[in-house]
Structures are given as C-alpha cells and as structure tokens.
PDB file of C-alpha atoms in Angstrom:
ATOM      1  CA  ALA A   5     -15.801   9.601  67.376  1.00  0.00           C
ATOM      2  CA  ASP A   6     -18.539  10.782  65.978  1.00  0.00           C
ATOM      3  CA  LEU A   7     -17.943  14.243  65.921  1.00  0.00           C
ATOM      4  CA  ARG A   8     -14.422  13.421  64.338  1.00  0.00           C
ATOM      5  CA  GLU A   9     -15.628  11.703  60.804  1.00  0.00           C
ATOM      6  CA  PRO A  10     -17.596  13.813  59.110  1.00  0.00           C
ATOM      7  CA  ARG A  11     -14.572  15.954  59.434  1.00  0.00           C
ATOM      8  CA  ARG A  12     -12.392  12.802  57.526  1.00  0.00           C
ATOM      9  CA  ARG A  13     -14.955  12.739  55.276  1.00  0.00           C
ATOM     10  CA  SER A  14     -14.745  16.278  54.663  1.00  0.00           C
ATOM     11  CA  SER A  15     -11.102  15.896  54.414  1.00  0.00           C
ATOM     12  CA  SER A  16     -10.975  13.237  51.989  1.00  0.00           C
ATOM     13  CA  VAL A  17     -13.580  15.023  49.673  1.00  0.00           C
ATOM     14  CA  SER A  18     -11.345  18.176  49.331  1.00  0.00           C
ATOM     15  CA  SER A  19      -8.013  15.852  48.578  1.00  0.00           C
ATOM     16  CA  MET A  20      -9.953  14.569  46.052  1.00  0.00           C
ATOM     17  CA  MET A  21     -11.415  17.646  44.302  1.00  0.00           C
ATOM     18  CA  GLN A  22      -7.706  19.040  44.436  1.00  0.00           C
ATOM     19  CA  VAL A  23      -6.230  15.977  42.608  1.00  0.00           C
ATOM     20  CA  ARG A  24      -9.293  16.019  39.768  1.00  0.00           C
ATOM     21  CA  PRO A  25      -7.925  19.332  38.471  1.00  0.00           C
ATOM     22  CA  ARG A  26      -4.169  18.366  38.556  1.00  0.00           C
ATOM     23  CA  VAL A  27      -5.274  15.379  36.686  1.00  0.00           C
ATOM     24  CA  ALA A  28      -7.200  16.724  34.091  1.00  0.00           C
ATOM     25  CA  SER A  29      -4.923  19.403  33.441  1.00  0.00           C
ATOM     26  CA  SER A  30      -2.125  16.329  33.097  1.00  0.00           C
ATOM     27  CA  PHE A  31      -4.577  14.495  30.484  1.00  0.00           C
ATOM     28  CA  ALA A  32      -4.668  17.128  28.755  1.00  0.00           C
ATOM     29  CA  TYR A  33      -0.738  18.100  28.751  1.00  0.00           C
ATOM     30  CA  SER A  34      -0.404  14.415  27.439  1.00  0.00           C
ATOM     31  CA  ALA A  35      -2.927  15.407  24.996  1.00  0.00           C
ATOM     32  CA  LYS A  36      -0.792  18.732  23.215  1.00  0.00           C
ATOM     33  CA  VAL A  37       2.203  16.736  23.498  1.00  0.00           C
ATOM     34  CA  SER A  38       1.112  13.623  21.217  1.00  0.00           C
ATOM     35  CA  GLU A  39      -0.946  16.156  18.793  1.00  0.00           C
ATOM     36  CA  ARG A  40       2.640  18.222  18.896  1.00  0.00           C
ATOM     37  CA  GLY A  41       4.858  14.245  18.002  1.00  0.00           C
ATOM     38  CA  LEU A  42       2.822  13.617  15.656  1.00  0.00           C
ATOM     39  CA  MET A  43       2.096  16.644  13.860  1.00  0.00           C
ATOM     40  CA  SER A  44       6.264  16.333  13.945  1.00  0.00           C
ATOM     41  CA  ASP A  45       6.151  13.276  12.158  1.00  0.00           C
ATOM     42  CA  LEU A  46       3.699  13.987   9.566  1.00  0.00           C
ATOM     43  CA  ARG A  47       5.963  16.730   8.903  1.00  0.00           C
ATOM     44  CA  ALA A  48       9.306  14.001   9.094  1.00  0.00           C
ATOM     45  CA  MET A  49       7.537  11.620   7.046  1.00  0.00           C
ATOM     46  CA  ALA A  50       6.421  14.150   3.885  1.00  0.00           C
ATOM     47  CA  LYS A  51      10.293  14.051   3.281  1.00  0.00           C
ATOM     48  CA  LEU A  52      10.265  10.877   2.568  1.00  0.00           C
ATOM     49  CA  PRO A  53       9.478  10.697  -1.202  1.00  0.00           C
ATOM     50  CA  VAL A  54      10.515   6.956  -1.052  1.00  0.00           C
ATOM     51  CA  PHE A  55       7.334   5.942   1.155  1.00  0.00           C
ATOM     52  CA  TRP A  56       5.105   8.694  -0.659  1.00  0.00           C
ATOM     53  CA  LEU A  57       6.100   6.852  -4.439  1.00  0.00           C
ATOM     54  CA  VAL A  58       5.681   3.190  -3.101  1.00  0.00           C
ATOM     55  CA  VAL A  59       2.432   4.021  -1.473  1.00  0.00           C
ATOM     56  CA  MET A  60       0.698   5.134  -4.280  1.00  0.00           C
ATOM     57  CA  ALA A  61       2.243   2.589  -6.352  1.00  0.00           C
ATOM     58  CA  LEU A  62       0.480   0.562  -4.436  1.00  0.00           C
ATOM     59  CA  SER A  63      -2.747   2.184  -4.488  1.00  0.00           C
ATOM     60  CA  GLY A  64      -2.821   2.204  -7.323  1.00  0.00           C
ATOM     61  CA  LEU A  65      -2.276  -1.398  -7.543  1.00  0.00           C
ATOM     62  CA  TYR A  66      -5.061  -1.565  -5.602  1.00  0.00           C
ATOM     63  CA  PHE A  67      -7.317   0.186  -7.341  1.00  0.00           C
ATOM     64  CA  VAL A  68      -6.852  -2.134  -9.998  1.00  0.00           C
ATOM     65  CA  VAL A  69      -7.054  -5.146  -8.610  1.00  0.00           C
ATOM     66  CA  THR A  70      -9.985  -3.779  -7.220  1.00  0.00           C
ATOM     67  CA  GLY A  71     -11.566  -3.244  -9.914  1.00  0.00           C
ATOM     68  CA  VAL A  72     -11.021  -6.531 -11.737  1.00  0.00           C
ATOM     69  CA  GLN A  73     -12.357  -8.443  -9.280  1.00  0.00           C
ATOM     70  CA  PHE A  74     -15.237  -5.737  -9.189  1.00  0.00           C
ATOM     71  CA  TRP A  75     -16.451  -5.200 -13.178  1.00  0.00           C
ATOM     72  CA  ALA A  76     -14.630  -8.550 -14.819  1.00  0.00           C
ATOM     73  CA  THR A  77     -17.723 -10.900 -14.887  1.00  0.00           C
ATOM     74  CA  ASP A  78     -19.739  -8.333 -15.953  1.00  0.00           C
ATOM     75  CA  TYR A  79     -17.842  -7.322 -18.328  1.00  0.00           C
ATOM     76  CA  LEU A  80     -17.306 -10.469 -19.938  1.00  0.00           C
ATOM     77  CA  ILE A  81     -20.840 -11.318 -19.855  1.00  0.00           C
ATOM     78  CA  THR A  82     -22.343  -7.778 -20.822  1.00  0.00           C
ATOM     79  CA  GLU A  83     -19.555  -7.142 -23.881  1.00  0.00           C
ATOM     80  CA  LEU A  84     -18.938 -10.260 -24.734  1.00  0.00           C
ATOM     81  CA  HIS A  85     -21.832 -12.154 -24.011  1.00  0.00           C
ATOM     82  CA  ALA A  86     -19.952 -15.379 -23.090  1.00  0.00           C
ATOM     83  CA  ASP A  87     -21.801 -17.888 -20.854  1.00  0.00           C
ATOM     84  CA  PRO A  88     -22.355 -16.857 -17.786  1.00  0.00           C
ATOM     85  CA  ALA A  89     -21.411 -21.009 -15.743  1.00  0.00           C
ATOM     86  CA  GLU A  90     -18.076 -20.167 -18.126  1.00  0.00           C
ATOM     87  CA  VAL A  91     -17.544 -17.031 -17.125  1.00  0.00           C
ATOM     88  CA  GLU A  92     -18.094 -17.563 -13.868  1.00  0.00           C
ATOM     89  CA  LEU A  93     -16.024 -21.035 -13.896  1.00  0.00           C
ATOM     90  CA  LEU A  94     -13.005 -19.148 -15.364  1.00  0.00           C
ATOM     91  CA  PHE A  95     -12.988 -16.034 -13.584  1.00  0.00           C
ATOM     92  CA  ILE A  96     -12.405 -17.770 -10.280  1.00  0.00           C
ATOM     93  CA  VAL A  97      -9.226 -19.976 -11.149  1.00  0.00           C
ATOM     94  CA  THR A  98      -8.017 -16.929 -12.677  1.00  0.00           C
ATOM     95  CA  SER A  99      -8.935 -14.567  -9.354  1.00  0.00           C
ATOM     96  CA  ALA A 100      -7.610 -17.417  -7.125  1.00  0.00           C
ATOM     97  CA  THR A 101      -4.649 -18.694  -8.441  1.00  0.00           C
ATOM     98  CA  GLY A 102      -2.739 -15.427 -10.353  1.00  0.00           C
ATOM     99  CA  PRO A 103      -2.440 -13.079  -7.530  1.00  0.00           C
ATOM    100  CA  VAL A 104      -1.688 -16.221  -5.221  1.00  0.00           C
ATOM    101  CA  PHE A 105       1.404 -17.591  -7.788  1.00  0.00           C
ATOM    102  CA  GLY A 106       2.705 -14.155  -8.085  1.00  0.00           C
ATOM    103  CA  VAL A 107       2.556 -13.303  -4.420  1.00  0.00           C
ATOM    104  CA  PHE A 108       5.056 -16.293  -4.374  1.00  0.00           C
ATOM    105  CA  PHE A 109       7.146 -15.650  -7.080  1.00  0.00           C
ATOM    106  CA  GLY A 110       7.981 -12.007  -6.097  1.00  0.00           C
ATOM    107  CA  GLY A 111       8.864 -12.790  -3.139  1.00  0.00           C
ATOM    108  CA  TRP A 112      11.291 -15.900  -4.502  1.00  0.00           C
ATOM    109  CA  LEU A 113      12.587 -13.612  -7.307  1.00  0.00           C
ATOM    110  CA  VAL A 114      13.223 -10.706  -5.013  1.00  0.00           C
ATOM    111  CA  ASP A 115      15.300 -13.751  -2.467  1.00  0.00           C
ATOM    112  CA  ARG A 116      17.867 -14.429  -5.599  1.00  0.00           C
ATOM    113  CA  CYS A 117      18.712 -11.249  -6.050  1.00  0.00           C
ATOM    114  CA  GLY A 118      19.709 -10.639  -2.285  1.00  0.00           C
ATOM    115  CA  GLY A 119      16.180  -8.881  -0.858  1.00  0.00           C
ATOM    116  CA  TYR A 120      15.982  -4.818   0.015  1.00  0.00           C
ATOM    117  CA  ARG A 121      17.424  -4.803   3.023  1.00  0.00           C
ATOM    118  CA  GLY A 122      20.660  -3.025   2.488  1.00  0.00           C
ATOM    119  CA  ARG A 123      20.218  -0.218   0.621  1.00  0.00           C
ATOM    120  CA  ARG A 124      22.330  -1.557  -2.678  1.00  0.00           C
ATOM    121  CA  GLN A 125      18.969  -4.513  -2.489  1.00  0.00           C
ATOM    122  CA  ALA A 126      16.878  -1.576  -1.968  1.00  0.00           C
ATOM    123  CA  VAL A 127      17.279  -0.045  -5.227  1.00  0.00           C
ATOM    124  CA  ILE A 128      17.351  -3.817  -6.707  1.00  0.00           C
ATOM    125  CA  ALA A 129      13.990  -4.276  -5.456  1.00  0.00           C
ATOM    126  CA  LEU A 130      12.850  -1.613  -6.912  1.00  0.00           C
ATOM    127  CA  GLY A 131      14.294  -2.012 -10.557  1.00  0.00           C
ATOM    128  CA  VAL A 132      12.350  -5.527 -10.387  1.00  0.00           C
ATOM    129  CA  ASP A 133       9.101  -5.006  -9.049  1.00  0.00           C
ATOM    130  CA  SER A 134       9.233  -1.543 -11.727  1.00  0.00           C
ATOM    131  CA  CYS A 135      10.453  -4.483 -14.514  1.00  0.00           C
ATOM    132  CA  LEU A 136       6.808  -6.555 -12.831  1.00  0.00           C
ATOM    133  CA  GLY A 137       4.921  -3.394 -12.771  1.00  0.00           C
ATOM    134  CA  LEU A 138       5.720  -2.987 -16.797  1.00  0.00           C
ATOM    135  CA  LEU A 139       4.855  -6.162 -17.102  1.00  0.00           C
ATOM    136  CA  ALA A 140       1.436  -6.138 -16.245  1.00  0.00           C
ATOM    137  CA  LEU A 141       1.145  -3.584 -17.784  1.00  0.00           C
ATOM    138  CA  GLY A 142       1.457  -4.692 -20.946  1.00  0.00           C
ATOM    139  CA  CYS A 143      -1.117  -7.751 -19.796  1.00  0.00           C
ATOM    140  CA  ALA A 144      -3.941  -5.060 -19.203  1.00  0.00           C
ATOM    141  CA  ILE A 145      -3.648  -3.070 -22.139  1.00  0.00           C
ATOM    142  CA  PRO A 146      -5.219  -5.649 -24.680  1.00  0.00           C
ATOM    143  CA  VAL A 147      -7.874  -6.561 -22.565  1.00  0.00           C
ATOM    144  CA  THR A 148     -10.134  -5.127 -24.282  1.00  0.00           C
ATOM    145  CA  TYR A 149      -9.733  -5.263 -27.385  1.00  0.00           C
ATOM    146  CA  ILE A 150      -9.496  -8.646 -26.826  1.00  0.00           C
ATOM    147  CA  ASP A 151     -13.329 -10.331 -27.512  1.00  0.00           C
ATOM    148  CA  ASN A 152     -12.481 -13.886 -26.547  1.00  0.00           C
ATOM    149  CA  VAL A 153     -13.373 -14.593 -23.537  1.00  0.00           C
ATOM    150  CA  TRP A 154      -9.711 -17.020 -22.712  1.00  0.00           C
ATOM    151  CA  GLY A 155      -8.228 -14.452 -24.283  1.00  0.00           C
ATOM    152  CA  VAL A 156      -8.873 -12.056 -21.714  1.00  0.00           C
ATOM    153  CA  CYS A 157      -8.574 -14.409 -19.099  1.00  0.00           C
ATOM    154  CA  ALA A 158      -5.727 -14.948 -19.915  1.00  0.00           C
ATOM    155  CA  CYS A 159      -4.390 -11.309 -20.013  1.00  0.00           C
ATOM    156  CA  LEU A 160      -6.019 -11.358 -16.285  1.00  0.00           C
ATOM    157  CA  TRP A 161      -4.412 -13.944 -15.051  1.00  0.00           C
ATOM    158  CA  GLY A 162      -2.014 -12.026 -16.469  1.00  0.00           C
ATOM    159  CA  LEU A 163      -1.992  -8.812 -14.752  1.00  0.00           C
ATOM    160  CA  LEU A 164      -3.074 -10.158 -11.722  1.00  0.00           C
ATOM    161  CA  PHE A 165       0.102 -12.346 -11.716  1.00  0.00           C
ATOM    162  CA  PHE A 166       2.711 -10.028 -11.887  1.00  0.00           C
ATOM    163  CA  GLY A 167       0.560  -7.030  -9.764  1.00  0.00           C
ATOM    164  CA  GLY A 168       0.698  -9.869  -6.951  1.00  0.00           C
ATOM    165  CA  ALA A 169       4.430 -10.564  -7.282  1.00  0.00           C
ATOM    166  CA  VAL A 170       5.088  -6.351  -6.668  1.00  0.00           C
ATOM    167  CA  LEU A 171       3.572  -7.231  -3.533  1.00  0.00           C
ATOM    168  CA  PRO A 172       5.880  -8.490  -0.987  1.00  0.00           C
ATOM    169  CA  SER A 173       9.058  -6.778  -1.802  1.00  0.00           C
ATOM    170  CA  ALA A 174       6.767  -2.694  -2.405  1.00  0.00           C
ATOM    171  CA  THR A 175       5.573  -3.435   1.462  1.00  0.00           C
ATOM    172  CA  GLY A 176       8.626  -4.438   2.928  1.00  0.00           C
ATOM    173  CA  ILE A 177      10.425  -0.502   1.405  1.00  0.00           C
ATOM    174  CA  TYR A 178       7.737   1.948   2.511  1.00  0.00           C
ATOM    175  CA  ILE A 179       7.759   0.222   6.311  1.00  0.00           C
ATOM    176  CA  ALA A 180      11.536  -0.171   5.924  1.00  0.00           C
ATOM    177  CA  ALA A 181      11.517   3.744   4.625  1.00  0.00           C
ATOM    178  CA  VAL A 182      10.239   4.978   7.081  1.00  0.00           C
ATOM    179  CA  PRO A 183      12.675   5.629  10.769  1.00  0.00           C
ATOM    180  CA  LEU A 184      11.511   2.864  13.740  1.00  0.00           C
ATOM    181  CA  SER A 185       9.690   5.603  15.440  1.00  0.00           C
ATOM    182  CA  MET A 186       7.103   6.540  12.106  1.00  0.00           C
ATOM    183  CA  ARG A 187       6.421   3.046  11.270  1.00  0.00           C
ATOM    184  CA  ALA A 188       3.062   2.391  13.710  1.00  0.00           C
ATOM    185  CA  LEU A 189       1.883   5.888  11.563  1.00  0.00           C
ATOM    186  CA  ALA A 190       3.136   5.607   8.586  1.00  0.00           C
ATOM    187  CA  SER A 191       1.301   1.941   8.323  1.00  0.00           C
ATOM    188  CA  SER A 192      -2.120   3.540   9.643  1.00  0.00           C
ATOM    189  CA  VAL A 193      -1.431   6.726   6.683  1.00  0.00           C
ATOM    190  CA  SER A 194      -0.437   3.823   4.427  1.00  0.00           C
ATOM    191  CA  VAL A 195      -3.819   1.438   4.484  1.00  0.00           C
ATOM    192  CA  VAL A 196      -5.559   4.923   4.819  1.00  0.00           C
ATOM    193  CA  LEU A 197      -4.742   5.356   1.443  1.00  0.00           C
ATOM    194  CA  PHE A 198      -4.890   2.070   0.105  1.00  0.00           C
ATOM    195  CA  ASN A 199      -8.630   1.342   1.260  1.00  0.00           C
ATOM    196  CA  LEU A 200      -9.663   5.437  -0.119  1.00  0.00           C
ATOM    197  CA  LEU A 201      -7.747   5.411  -3.698  1.00  0.00           C
ATOM    198  CA  GLY A 202      -7.384   1.617  -3.779  1.00  0.00           C
ATOM    199  CA  TYR A 203     -10.348  -0.206  -2.618  1.00  0.00           C
ATOM    200  CA  PHE A 204     -13.446   2.599  -2.792  1.00  0.00           C
ATOM    201  CA  ALA A 205     -11.918   4.963  -5.582  1.00  0.00           C
ATOM    202  CA  SER A 206     -11.940   1.789  -7.977  1.00  0.00           C
ATOM    203  CA  PRO A 207     -15.926   0.532  -8.172  1.00  0.00           C
ATOM    204  CA  PHE A 208     -16.822   4.201  -7.575  1.00  0.00           C
ATOM    205  CA  LEU A 209     -15.249   6.011  -9.935  1.00  0.00           C
ATOM    206  CA  CYS A 210     -15.118   2.773 -13.018  1.00  0.00           C
ATOM    207  CA  GLY A 211     -19.141   2.515 -12.251  1.00  0.00           C
ATOM    208  CA  TRP A 212     -19.977   5.874 -12.601  1.00  0.00           C
ATOM    209  CA  LEU A 213     -18.392   6.265 -16.004  1.00  0.00           C
ATOM    210  CA  MET A 214     -19.781   3.366 -17.300  1.00  0.00           C
ATOM    211  CA  GLY A 215     -22.993   4.596 -16.414  1.00  0.00           C
ATOM    212  CA  GLU A 216     -22.266   7.788 -17.446  1.00  0.00           C
ATOM    213  CA  LEU A 217     -20.912   6.745 -20.750  1.00  0.00           C
ATOM    214  CA  GLN A 218     -23.554   3.427 -21.092  1.00  0.00           C
ATOM    215  CA  SER A 219     -20.585   1.642 -21.974  1.00  0.00           C
ATOM    216  CA  TYR A 220     -18.394  -1.848 -19.758  1.00  0.00           C
ATOM    217  CA  ARG A 221     -15.766  -0.909 -22.257  1.00  0.00           C
ATOM    218  CA  TRP A 222     -14.774   2.096 -21.418  1.00  0.00           C
ATOM    219  CA  GLY A 223     -15.711   1.725 -18.084  1.00  0.00           C
ATOM    220  CA  PHE A 224     -12.982  -1.463 -17.637  1.00  0.00           C
ATOM    221  CA  ARG A 225     -10.663   0.337 -19.789  1.00  0.00           C
ATOM    222  CA  VAL A 226     -10.044   2.893 -17.896  1.00  0.00           C
ATOM    223  CA  CYS A 227      -9.451   0.494 -14.152  1.00  0.00           C
ATOM    224  CA  LEU A 228      -7.385  -1.656 -16.449  1.00  0.00           C
ATOM    225  CA  TRP A 229      -4.843   1.482 -18.077  1.00  0.00           C
ATOM    226  CA  TRP A 230      -5.326   2.963 -14.692  1.00  0.00           C
ATOM    227  CA  SER A 231      -2.066  -0.162 -14.736  1.00  0.00           C
ATOM    228  CA  PHE A 232       0.652   3.084 -15.971  1.00  0.00           C
ATOM    229  CA  PHE A 233      -0.045   4.936 -12.684  1.00  0.00           C
ATOM    230  CA  PRO A 234       1.480   1.871 -10.257  1.00  0.00           C
ATOM    231  CA  CYS A 235       4.604   1.709 -13.127  1.00  0.00           C
ATOM    232  CA  ALA A 236       5.507   5.670 -13.368  1.00  0.00           C
ATOM    233  CA  LEU A 237       6.246   5.793  -9.766  1.00  0.00           C
ATOM    234  CA  LEU A 238       7.725   2.252  -9.120  1.00  0.00           C
ATOM    235  CA  VAL A 239       9.684   4.017 -12.021  1.00  0.00           C
ATOM    236  CA  GLY A 240       9.730   7.548 -10.234  1.00  0.00           C
ATOM    237  CA  ALA A 241      10.726   5.970  -6.454  1.00  0.00           C
ATOM    238  CA  LEU A 242      13.787   4.012  -9.009  1.00  0.00           C
ATOM    239  CA  CYS A 243      15.139   7.085  -9.522  1.00  0.00           C
ATOM    240  CA  MET A 244      15.068   9.197  -6.182  1.00  0.00           C
ATOM    241  CA  ALA A 245      16.235   5.954  -4.726  1.00  0.00           C
ATOM    242  CA  LEU A 246      18.940   6.630  -6.775  1.00  0.00           C
ATOM    243  CA  TRP A 247      19.638   9.612  -7.610  1.00  0.00           C
ATOM    244  CA  GLY A 248      17.510  11.970  -5.766  1.00  0.00           C
ATOM    245  CA  ASP A 249      18.190  14.248  -2.134  1.00  0.00           C
ATOM    246  CA  ASN A 250      21.087  16.379  -3.982  1.00  0.00           C
ATOM    247  CA  GLY A 251      23.100  13.302  -5.083  1.00  0.00           C
ATOM    248  CA  LYS A 252      22.805  11.152  -1.321  1.00  0.00           C
ATOM    249  CA  GLY A 253      21.117   8.480  -3.502  1.00  0.00           C
ATOM    250  CA  ILE A 254      18.409   5.938  -0.937  1.00  0.00           C
ATOM    251  CA  SER A 255      20.747   6.671   1.892  1.00  0.00           C
ATOM    252  CA  GLY A 256      19.074  10.303   2.071  1.00  0.00           C
ATOM    253  CA  LEU A 257      15.933   8.625   1.532  1.00  0.00           C
ATOM    254  CA  MET A 258      15.437   6.000   3.184  1.00  0.00           C
ATOM    255  CA  GLY A 259      14.229   6.428   6.695  1.00  0.00           C
ATOM    256  CA  GLY A 260      17.037   9.196   6.999  1.00  0.00           C
ATOM    257  CA  ALA A 261      16.984   8.716  10.846  1.00  0.00           C
ATOM    258  CA  ASP A 262      20.189   6.265  12.464  1.00  0.00           C
ATOM    259  CA  GLU A 263      17.216   3.909  14.325  1.00  0.00           C
ATOM    260  CA  SER A 264      16.330   3.125  10.495  1.00  0.00           C
ATOM    261  CA  GLN A 265      19.535   1.139   9.586  1.00  0.00           C
ATOM    262  CA  SER A 266      18.305  -1.748  11.633  1.00  0.00           C
ATOM    263  CA  LEU A 267      16.991  -2.600   7.772  1.00  0.00           C
ATOM    264  CA  LEU A 268      18.089  -1.062   5.485  1.00  0.00           C
ATOM    265  CA  GLY A 269      21.714  -0.095   6.512  1.00  0.00           C
ATOM    266  CA  GLY A 270      23.152  -3.564   7.001  1.00  0.00           C
ATOM    267  CA  GLY A 271      24.180  -5.242   4.488  1.00  0.00           C
ATOM    268  CA  GLY A 272      22.649  -8.398   4.820  1.00  0.00           C
ATOM    269  CA  GLY A 273      19.686  -9.629   1.813  1.00  0.00           C
ATOM    270  CA  GLY A 274      17.171  -9.862   4.279  1.00  0.00           C
ATOM    271  CA  SER A 275      13.879 -11.778   3.252  1.00  0.00           C
ATOM    272  CA  SER A 276      11.381  -9.813   1.421  1.00  0.00           C
ATOM    273  CA  SER A 277       8.388 -12.238   1.605  1.00  0.00           C
ATOM    274  CA  GLY A 278       9.487 -11.343   5.580  1.00  0.00           C
ATOM    275  CA  GLY A 279       9.549  -7.480   5.434  1.00  0.00           C
ATOM    276  CA  ALA A 280       5.990  -8.107   3.840  1.00  0.00           C
ATOM    277  CA  GLY A 281       4.258 -10.512   7.085  1.00  0.00           C
ATOM    278  CA  GLY A 282       5.416  -7.475   8.690  1.00  0.00           C
TER     279      GLY A 282
END
C-alpha cells in the first residue's frame, strides 16, 4: 500500500497538469469569441443613427444642466453682484423644482400623445422632444442678457424644466432603438458618453473659457448656448426616423432586428416613464 500511494499521487498530479492547459485554452477561446461578439455588436450599433443622435442629444443636455448647476451661483454673485443669501435660496428652489417637475410633465405629455412604443408613437415622441428642446433653447438664450437675478432664475427654471421633460421619452427611445441582444452594450456606451461629453466636459470647458476670457459671462453663455446642439440632434433623429434608410423610415432604423420589435413593433402605446426607468 505504501508503494502504491506515491504512484496514485503522481498520476493525479499528471492528470491535473493535463487538465490545466485545456482549461486555459478554453478560457482563451471564450475571450476570443466574446471579443469578436463585442466588435460585431459595435459595428451593428454604428448602423443605428437614431440611437447615436439621441444619445449625443442627451449628452449635450447633461452638458448644459451640469454647467448650470456648477456655475450659476458664481455667475449671479460675480457678474450681477447679487446678494449671496438670495442667490443660494433662489437657486436651490430653481434647481430642485425645475428638473423634477419637468420629468413628470414630459412623461405625462408623451403618454398623452400615445407613448413611444411602436414606430408611429416613437416618431411622435421624437417630435414632442424636439419641441421641448426648442423651448429649452428659448429659455437659455436670454439668460446672460438679463441683469436681474429673478429674471435669470426664471429663465434657468424654464431651461431645466423643458430639458428635464425631454429625458423620459428620449431615454426610452435610445434604448428601444437597439436590438435586445445589444441593449446592455448600448447602455454602457451611452453612460460613457454621458460622463465624458456631459458631466466632465461642461465644468472643464466652461471653466477654461472663463479663465482665458477673464469673464464669467462668456463662459456661462457658452454653456447655455450649448442647448442648440441637443435641439439640432433631436431634430436630426426625427428626420432620420421619418425619412432615413432609403425610405424605410423608422422600421429600418429603430433596431432593425426582429428581436427589437417586442418594444417598437407593437401597436400599443406603452408608458414613457416606464421606459425611462428601464
């Protein structure tokens, strides 16, 4: 028995040594397959213009909102020489109520128009979002030309309200524009773009302009006028959904594959606020 024990141990060790290369090769093969799948999904996503246009529009929206939250109080105190206590109170009310009320209003409005589930409803929702974006732009343009703190806060409230109203349906639309198998990847890509082009770029770019121009007014003005880009991108998404893809319209652009039709192909309305939560 003592002589057979080392043989058993050596045989088990040799079998383990044989298994390890097979396990390593299987992991390497799985990594190659997943890499090929990732590149294939990215190439497929590149052919979905509605997804990219809406994601870039939301990135621009986050750029404006972040800049307002970051620089508005400094602008009001430095450029308008307003009382800091008054500025803080007004801005707390403005930034707390405007976006929240806007999100609820936008979800309610799109639901009243039929939701965004279904090709026709998605086009209508994009049209509604384009109109809301234009209203937000209309509130943003005059801000730096008003020298009254109450007037500035009223315009900022309108900007945040109409900008927030875009979010529920736009968030649902860009996810719905992608086939089911690629939605996790699409969500990851969108979050990266939101952070890079919105939350990070806004304080950096506006702060750099304020330092170079030695003016809070021009730096804050660029932040507010940035609202033009989300409006243009939403209108572009609407045009692509209507007339893009060689006349196929939204059916050829909103996720193309059959598996995406569970959200977009049906005729039912669907809740825009529910899509935003997803």
